[in-house]
XYZ file of C-alpha atoms in Angstrom:
441
model
C 0.441 63.551 -11.543
C -0.591 65.714 -14.465
C -3.825 67.596 -13.852
C -5.364 66.401 -17.105
C -6.067 63.130 -15.353
C -9.261 62.443 -13.443
C -8.410 60.421 -10.298
C -11.828 58.753 -10.362
C -11.879 58.606 -14.164
C -14.978 60.745 -14.112
C -16.220 61.997 -17.432
C -17.912 65.320 -17.958
C -21.452 64.024 -18.622
C -21.734 66.486 -21.272
C -25.165 66.564 -22.299
C -23.053 68.494 -24.679
C -24.004 65.898 -27.257
C -27.630 66.624 -26.550
C -26.990 70.362 -26.702
C -24.882 70.061 -29.839
C -25.601 72.538 -32.583
C -25.053 70.098 -35.420
C -27.801 69.945 -36.470
C -29.221 72.975 -34.702
C -31.354 71.816 -31.814
C -35.032 72.300 -31.252
C -35.932 75.352 -29.167
C -34.915 74.919 -25.562
C -36.200 76.377 -22.337
C -37.212 80.017 -22.280
C -34.993 82.606 -20.634
C -36.296 82.250 -17.138
C -37.731 79.515 -15.012
C -40.210 81.539 -13.020
C -43.740 82.714 -13.763
C -42.422 85.241 -16.264
C -41.545 82.376 -18.550
C -45.201 81.456 -18.991
C -45.379 82.851 -22.526
C -44.505 79.323 -23.589
C -47.092 76.608 -23.135
C -46.650 75.085 -19.632
C -47.067 71.320 -19.314
C -46.043 70.931 -15.656
C -45.042 72.859 -12.551
C -42.381 71.648 -10.118
C -42.010 73.660 -6.926
C -43.433 76.659 -8.752
C -41.016 76.342 -11.691
C -42.570 75.623 -15.101
C -41.660 72.893 -17.539
C -42.691 74.140 -20.954
C -43.855 72.398 -24.090
C -40.722 73.543 -25.903
C -38.532 71.916 -23.243
C -40.469 68.677 -23.615
C -40.221 68.833 -27.419
C -36.481 69.492 -27.233
C -35.961 66.480 -24.960
C -38.148 64.269 -27.168
C -36.085 65.328 -30.174
C -33.076 63.597 -28.591
C -34.816 60.216 -28.856
C -34.695 58.529 -32.243
C -37.819 56.492 -32.932
C -38.110 54.131 -35.904
C -40.357 55.285 -38.753
C -43.944 54.196 -38.328
C -43.900 54.189 -34.524
C -47.578 54.097 -33.422
C -49.093 57.256 -31.972
C -49.833 55.439 -28.703
C -46.144 54.566 -28.307
C -45.134 58.168 -29.010
C -47.624 59.410 -26.425
C -46.273 56.951 -23.849
C -42.733 58.143 -24.592
C -43.824 61.759 -24.078
C -45.245 60.825 -20.663
C -42.024 59.045 -19.672
C -39.848 61.947 -20.830
C -42.005 64.432 -18.913
C -41.653 62.295 -15.773
C -37.873 62.384 -16.232
C -37.915 66.167 -16.651
C -39.952 66.517 -13.457
C -37.486 64.321 -11.553
C -34.540 66.333 -12.885
C -36.149 69.669 -12.006
C -36.920 68.485 -8.461
C -33.368 67.160 -8.129
C -31.887 70.466 -9.300
C -33.985 72.352 -6.770
C -32.797 69.996 -4.035
C -29.172 70.429 -5.151
C -29.447 74.208 -4.867
C -30.931 73.854 -1.389
C -27.951 71.663 -0.420
C -25.490 74.283 -1.616
C -24.280 72.538 -4.780
C -22.765 75.282 -6.915
C -21.192 75.229 -10.369
C -18.707 78.041 -10.935
C -18.748 80.322 -13.954
C -15.322 78.920 -14.867
C -16.757 75.400 -15.074
C -19.633 76.591 -17.243
C -17.217 78.440 -19.536
C -15.078 75.306 -19.893
C -18.145 73.255 -20.829
C -19.191 75.969 -23.269
C -15.743 75.876 -24.885
C -16.101 72.103 -25.213
C -19.426 72.446 -27.040
C -17.787 74.917 -29.405
C -14.784 72.657 -29.982
C -16.942 69.622 -30.740
C -18.704 71.643 -33.413
C -15.528 73.115 -34.897
C -16.350 76.614 -33.662
C -14.890 79.269 -31.429
C -17.024 80.337 -28.474
C -17.832 83.583 -30.290
C -19.020 81.652 -33.355
C -21.078 79.388 -31.109
C -22.818 82.415 -29.613
C -23.630 83.694 -33.110
C -25.428 80.436 -33.963
C -27.465 80.130 -30.763
C -30.401 82.362 -31.842
C -31.057 80.127 -34.852
C -31.505 77.258 -32.389
C -33.998 79.251 -30.338
C -31.445 79.866 -27.578
C -29.960 82.917 -25.973
C -26.468 82.747 -24.486
C -28.009 83.053 -21.040
C -30.418 80.129 -21.561
C -27.695 77.995 -23.125
C -25.375 78.535 -20.169
C -28.234 77.792 -17.773
C -28.740 74.437 -19.490
C -25.038 73.681 -19.169
C -25.059 74.624 -15.497
C -27.968 72.247 -14.871
C -26.197 69.362 -16.608
C -23.022 69.994 -14.626
C -25.021 70.157 -11.399
C -26.534 66.731 -12.061
C -23.077 65.383 -12.857
C -21.764 66.802 -9.574
C -24.512 64.942 -7.729
C -23.604 61.692 -9.509
C -19.967 62.104 -8.524
C -20.896 62.845 -4.923
C -23.060 59.736 -4.687
C -20.325 57.603 -6.293
C -17.836 58.837 -3.688
C -20.191 57.756 -0.902
C -20.596 54.183 -2.138
C -18.883 51.571 0.026
C -18.362 48.108 -1.439
C -17.344 44.890 0.287
C -15.202 42.249 -1.392
C -18.156 39.861 -1.093
C -20.321 42.237 -3.148
C -17.680 42.430 -5.872
C -17.342 38.616 -5.866
C -21.105 38.178 -6.190
C -21.297 40.752 -8.993
C -18.574 38.954 -10.953
C -20.170 35.527 -10.437
C -23.498 36.777 -11.758
C -21.766 37.837 -14.959
C -19.587 34.803 -15.617
C -22.140 32.923 -17.730
C -25.051 35.223 -18.617
C -28.006 33.342 -20.091
C -29.657 36.376 -21.670
C -28.039 37.176 -25.043
C -28.984 40.837 -24.567
C -26.475 40.879 -21.677
C -23.588 39.454 -23.717
C -21.080 41.496 -25.716
C -20.093 39.208 -28.577
C -17.725 39.568 -31.505
C -17.365 36.809 -34.072
C -15.457 36.281 -37.285
C -16.766 33.932 -39.933
C -15.837 32.076 -43.074
C -18.962 31.695 -45.190
C -19.274 29.069 -47.909
C -22.567 29.610 -49.770
C -24.829 26.840 -51.008
C -27.078 28.089 -53.821
C -30.787 27.380 -53.589
C -31.711 24.196 -55.488
C -28.019 23.209 -55.627
C -27.323 19.649 -56.663
C -25.905 17.029 -54.322
C -22.379 17.424 -55.688
C -22.384 21.210 -55.127
C -23.700 20.753 -51.592
C -21.076 18.108 -50.828
C -18.262 20.286 -52.191
C -19.357 23.266 -50.056
C -19.475 21.094 -46.947
C -16.003 19.686 -47.603
C -14.637 23.219 -48.045
C -16.181 24.328 -44.747
C -14.795 21.275 -42.946
C -11.339 21.945 -44.405
C -11.442 25.564 -43.215
C -12.490 24.464 -39.715
C -9.731 21.844 -39.602
C -7.045 24.317 -40.633
C -8.309 26.954 -38.188
C -8.229 24.458 -35.313
C -4.715 23.474 -36.381
C -3.609 27.051 -35.736
C -3.760 28.792 -39.119
C -4.598 32.493 -39.025
C -8.385 32.760 -39.159
C -8.379 36.200 -40.757
C -6.231 34.894 -43.601
C -8.519 31.882 -44.059
C -11.487 34.264 -44.262
C -9.795 36.367 -46.924
C -8.970 33.230 -48.909
C -12.178 31.211 -48.572
C -15.099 33.327 -47.368
C -17.630 34.685 -49.826
C -19.240 37.108 -47.378
C -18.878 40.913 -47.659
C -16.663 41.103 -44.553
C -14.074 38.666 -45.954
C -11.655 41.509 -46.733
C -11.741 42.474 -43.038
C -10.694 38.992 -41.991
C -14.290 37.886 -41.557
C -14.899 40.143 -38.535
C -18.601 40.705 -37.913
C -18.197 43.431 -35.284
C -18.797 43.712 -31.557
C -22.504 43.728 -30.726
C -24.984 42.288 -28.280
C -25.391 38.559 -28.774
C -29.095 38.941 -29.515
C -28.107 40.912 -32.625
C -26.464 37.800 -34.063
C -28.443 34.963 -35.692
C -29.819 32.554 -33.099
C -27.890 29.763 -34.861
C -24.607 31.540 -34.110
C -25.420 32.447 -30.494
C -26.562 28.954 -29.539
C -23.407 27.453 -31.050
C -20.886 29.808 -29.423
C -22.558 30.404 -26.039
C -19.993 30.007 -23.271
C -17.087 29.414 -25.665
C -13.866 31.261 -24.743
C -12.153 33.765 -27.021
C -10.200 32.024 -29.776
C -12.581 29.064 -30.050
C -13.411 27.702 -33.504
C -17.047 26.662 -33.898
C -18.640 24.823 -36.794
C -19.177 24.223 -39.588
C -22.788 25.315 -39.046
C -25.469 24.910 -41.716
C -27.900 27.752 -42.334
C -30.364 28.277 -45.132
C -27.696 30.230 -47.025
C -24.750 27.867 -46.667
C -21.984 26.822 -44.274
C -20.418 28.980 -41.572
C -17.187 28.484 -39.653
C -16.966 30.848 -36.676
C -14.199 32.146 -34.472
C -15.071 33.692 -31.102
C -13.141 36.954 -30.746
C -14.882 38.343 -27.652
C -17.595 36.997 -25.366
C -18.291 38.714 -22.059
C -21.050 40.276 -20.022
C -21.848 43.780 -21.251
C -20.998 45.178 -17.803
C -17.477 43.755 -17.881
C -14.531 45.469 -19.580
C -12.755 43.806 -22.515
C -9.940 41.420 -21.525
C -7.370 43.653 -23.221
C -6.958 47.410 -23.212
C -5.310 49.730 -25.724
C -2.688 51.937 -24.102
C -1.374 55.077 -25.792
C 1.976 56.732 -25.163
C 1.377 60.437 -25.585
C 2.943 63.842 -25.023
C 1.539 67.338 -25.235
C 2.251 71.054 -25.173
C -0.097 73.176 -23.059
C -0.703 76.909 -23.154
C -3.006 77.963 -20.347
C -5.863 80.263 -21.337
C -8.788 81.545 -19.294
C -10.538 84.036 -21.574
C -11.816 83.715 -25.122
C -9.136 86.141 -26.331
C -6.407 84.127 -24.607
C -7.737 80.894 -26.143
C -7.704 82.375 -29.635
C -4.156 83.678 -29.151
C -3.020 80.288 -27.840
C -4.641 78.540 -30.805
C -2.788 80.784 -33.262
C 0.537 80.304 -31.493
C 0.181 76.519 -31.320
C -0.955 76.301 -34.954
C 2.262 78.091 -35.950
C 4.286 75.821 -33.667
C 2.652 72.721 -35.162
C 3.626 73.872 -38.651
C 7.254 74.179 -37.511
C 7.188 70.714 -35.942
C 5.589 69.048 -38.973
C 8.041 70.749 -41.361
C 11.018 69.600 -39.285
C 12.151 73.057 -38.168
C 11.932 71.906 -34.547
C 11.003 68.794 -32.611
C 7.957 68.261 -30.445
C 10.178 67.534 -27.458
C 12.188 70.739 -27.860
C 9.052 72.815 -28.366
C 7.449 71.323 -25.247
C 10.502 72.117 -23.135
C 10.538 75.668 -24.479
C 6.894 76.791 -24.379
C 4.663 74.293 -22.556
C 3.109 75.571 -19.344
C 2.456 72.090 -17.961
C 4.588 70.240 -15.408
C 5.412 67.687 -18.105
C 7.442 70.312 -20.026
C 10.709 69.221 -18.389
C 10.117 65.714 -19.814
C 9.467 67.002 -23.313
C 5.717 66.922 -22.713
C 5.598 63.172 -22.032
C 2.525 61.946 -20.152
C 3.474 58.269 -20.256
C 1.193 55.363 -21.127
C -2.515 56.132 -20.831
C -5.602 53.926 -20.794
C -9.086 55.035 -21.929
C -10.779 57.295 -19.399
C -7.565 58.680 -17.931
C -7.736 62.129 -19.557
C -10.538 64.648 -19.903
C -12.890 63.714 -22.773
C -11.918 66.410 -25.279
C -8.203 65.617 -24.887
C -8.813 61.875 -25.144
C -11.036 62.216 -28.198
C -8.344 64.157 -30.065
C -5.665 61.687 -28.930
C -7.664 58.667 -30.115
C -8.044 60.214 -33.581
C -4.255 60.361 -34.081
C -2.060 57.665 -35.565
C 1.378 57.158 -33.982
C 3.677 59.983 -35.076
C 0.856 62.417 -35.842
C 0.505 65.829 -34.194
C -2.958 67.234 -33.546
C -4.299 70.640 -34.411
C -4.757 72.850 -31.318
C -7.207 71.248 -28.871
C -9.141 73.224 -26.254
C -9.877 71.813 -22.804
C -10.739 73.406 -19.488
C -6.993 73.600 -18.805
C -6.115 75.620 -21.896
C -5.035 74.786 -25.442
C -2.896 71.764 -26.341
C -0.879 70.202 -29.115
C -0.923 66.410 -28.789
C 1.435 63.846 -30.282
C 0.841 60.092 -30.110
C 4.129 58.206 -29.878
C 2.927 54.592 -29.955
C 0.141 52.219 -28.963
C 0.031 48.741 -27.497
C -2.517 46.112 -26.468
C -2.156 44.991 -22.866
C -3.993 42.089 -21.258
C -5.921 43.034 -18.146
C -4.809 41.058 -15.138
C -7.176 39.708 -12.507
C -6.552 42.795 -10.390
C -7.409 45.192 -13.235
C -10.579 43.252 -14.084
C -11.613 43.328 -10.450
C -11.049 47.078 -10.230
C -13.085 47.569 -13.406
C -15.863 45.474 -11.873
C -15.677 47.533 -8.685
C -15.940 50.755 -10.704
C -18.965 49.507 -12.678
C -20.709 48.322 -9.507
C -19.988 51.633 -7.763
C -21.424 53.542 -10.708
C -24.569 51.409 -10.717
C -25.083 51.957 -6.986
C -24.486 55.684 -7.415
C -27.163 55.842 -10.124
C -29.570 53.953 -7.857
C -28.832 56.410 -5.038
C -29.396 59.339 -7.390
C -32.755 57.897 -8.455
C -33.735 57.607 -4.799
C -32.678 61.232 -4.231
C -34.847 62.251 -7.175
C -37.848 60.379 -5.732
C -37.339 62.048 -2.347
C -36.906 65.489 -3.914
C -40.042 65.008 -5.992
C -42.016 63.875 -2.945
C -41.065 67.118 -1.154
C -41.855 69.381 -4.107
C -45.279 70.531 -5.269
C -45.827 68.903 -8.682
C -48.694 69.742 -11.021
C -48.918 67.958 -14.381
C -51.160 69.914 -16.714
C -50.771 67.741 -19.800
C -48.317 65.228 -21.245
C -48.423 66.205 -24.925
C -45.852 68.814 -26.045
């Protein structure tokens, strides 16, 4: 099995998004974590290690609050975020005591991923760190902490043991959720407007049109085509699709009408203050459950292994030249893979077979998902080296009962692992000396 795959489908919980330099982040933790770091305003101490005001501000900056949020709500958020920082610091101290170690190689791979996500080389990333209030040392320390917490999550997930009865109960609880906030819902609509103060004849004509659309949809006509032909809503050109969202983000009229209806159902016409709506249910499931179908991608790649920054830059240049030859028709992707790829898939022309979401490391998968069939990526850096990726084709595959059950098992295991990690954090905090000096950054 190719080593790009994660057997447990684990994802690097890259707080990399939180540490992203676009836009440049608020100042992060000072260089050290001991008493020498006290030049910054200290808001709490955990086992003798300070949490500074700048750390709290940086974490608060990750949370988007709506304009006009009351000061009391902002103060409460600051208290909650500080509590989370204290838990994390205690957990990190406990992890070190237990011998959890993140290698320099792992930190360098995460660092390369941050650079790649921002369209930079590692050297360019380092040049921009001072403007964000970060040294290279502090930045790498942040990455090491994030990777340590991820290692703990993975360890707890591996310890979870589930019975078939637990999986059955979990699935039953999610068959017919009553709370719309727990339902992932996608609808398509045909909208026939009724102007305000419309006469009886206009109202009757709109109703007849809506009834005709509903009749034809139930008779099997393509709903998307009916929407393009009849609907007067902005999304008509997209076949009437309203997007996948939580059910409580839809009008109550829609949710109450479609609740419990299977995918493909036609509902309506429904009368609102604006006019008539005919709805088609595209997806309705509990938010914890996976979609009933999955997009699979057939993909191949060329890998040049690279461990140092210089090797990565050389590999990028070589693969950029190779891509130009492939795109211009001077060689084929398959021939190039057989000739230069340093992955075990080289003998098969770089083929990795059909892949589902979550099978590859995040940076590889992100680049793959951005490609249309037949396209070849620019060089992509991962912890394994530098790749060229070609998508051959895609297909939609229905999940069988076994696949849905495995997805349910995975979600339940992850939830239990998070609960176990929270308990570890509580225990670690109880053992540590904690002093909260103030909650405002």
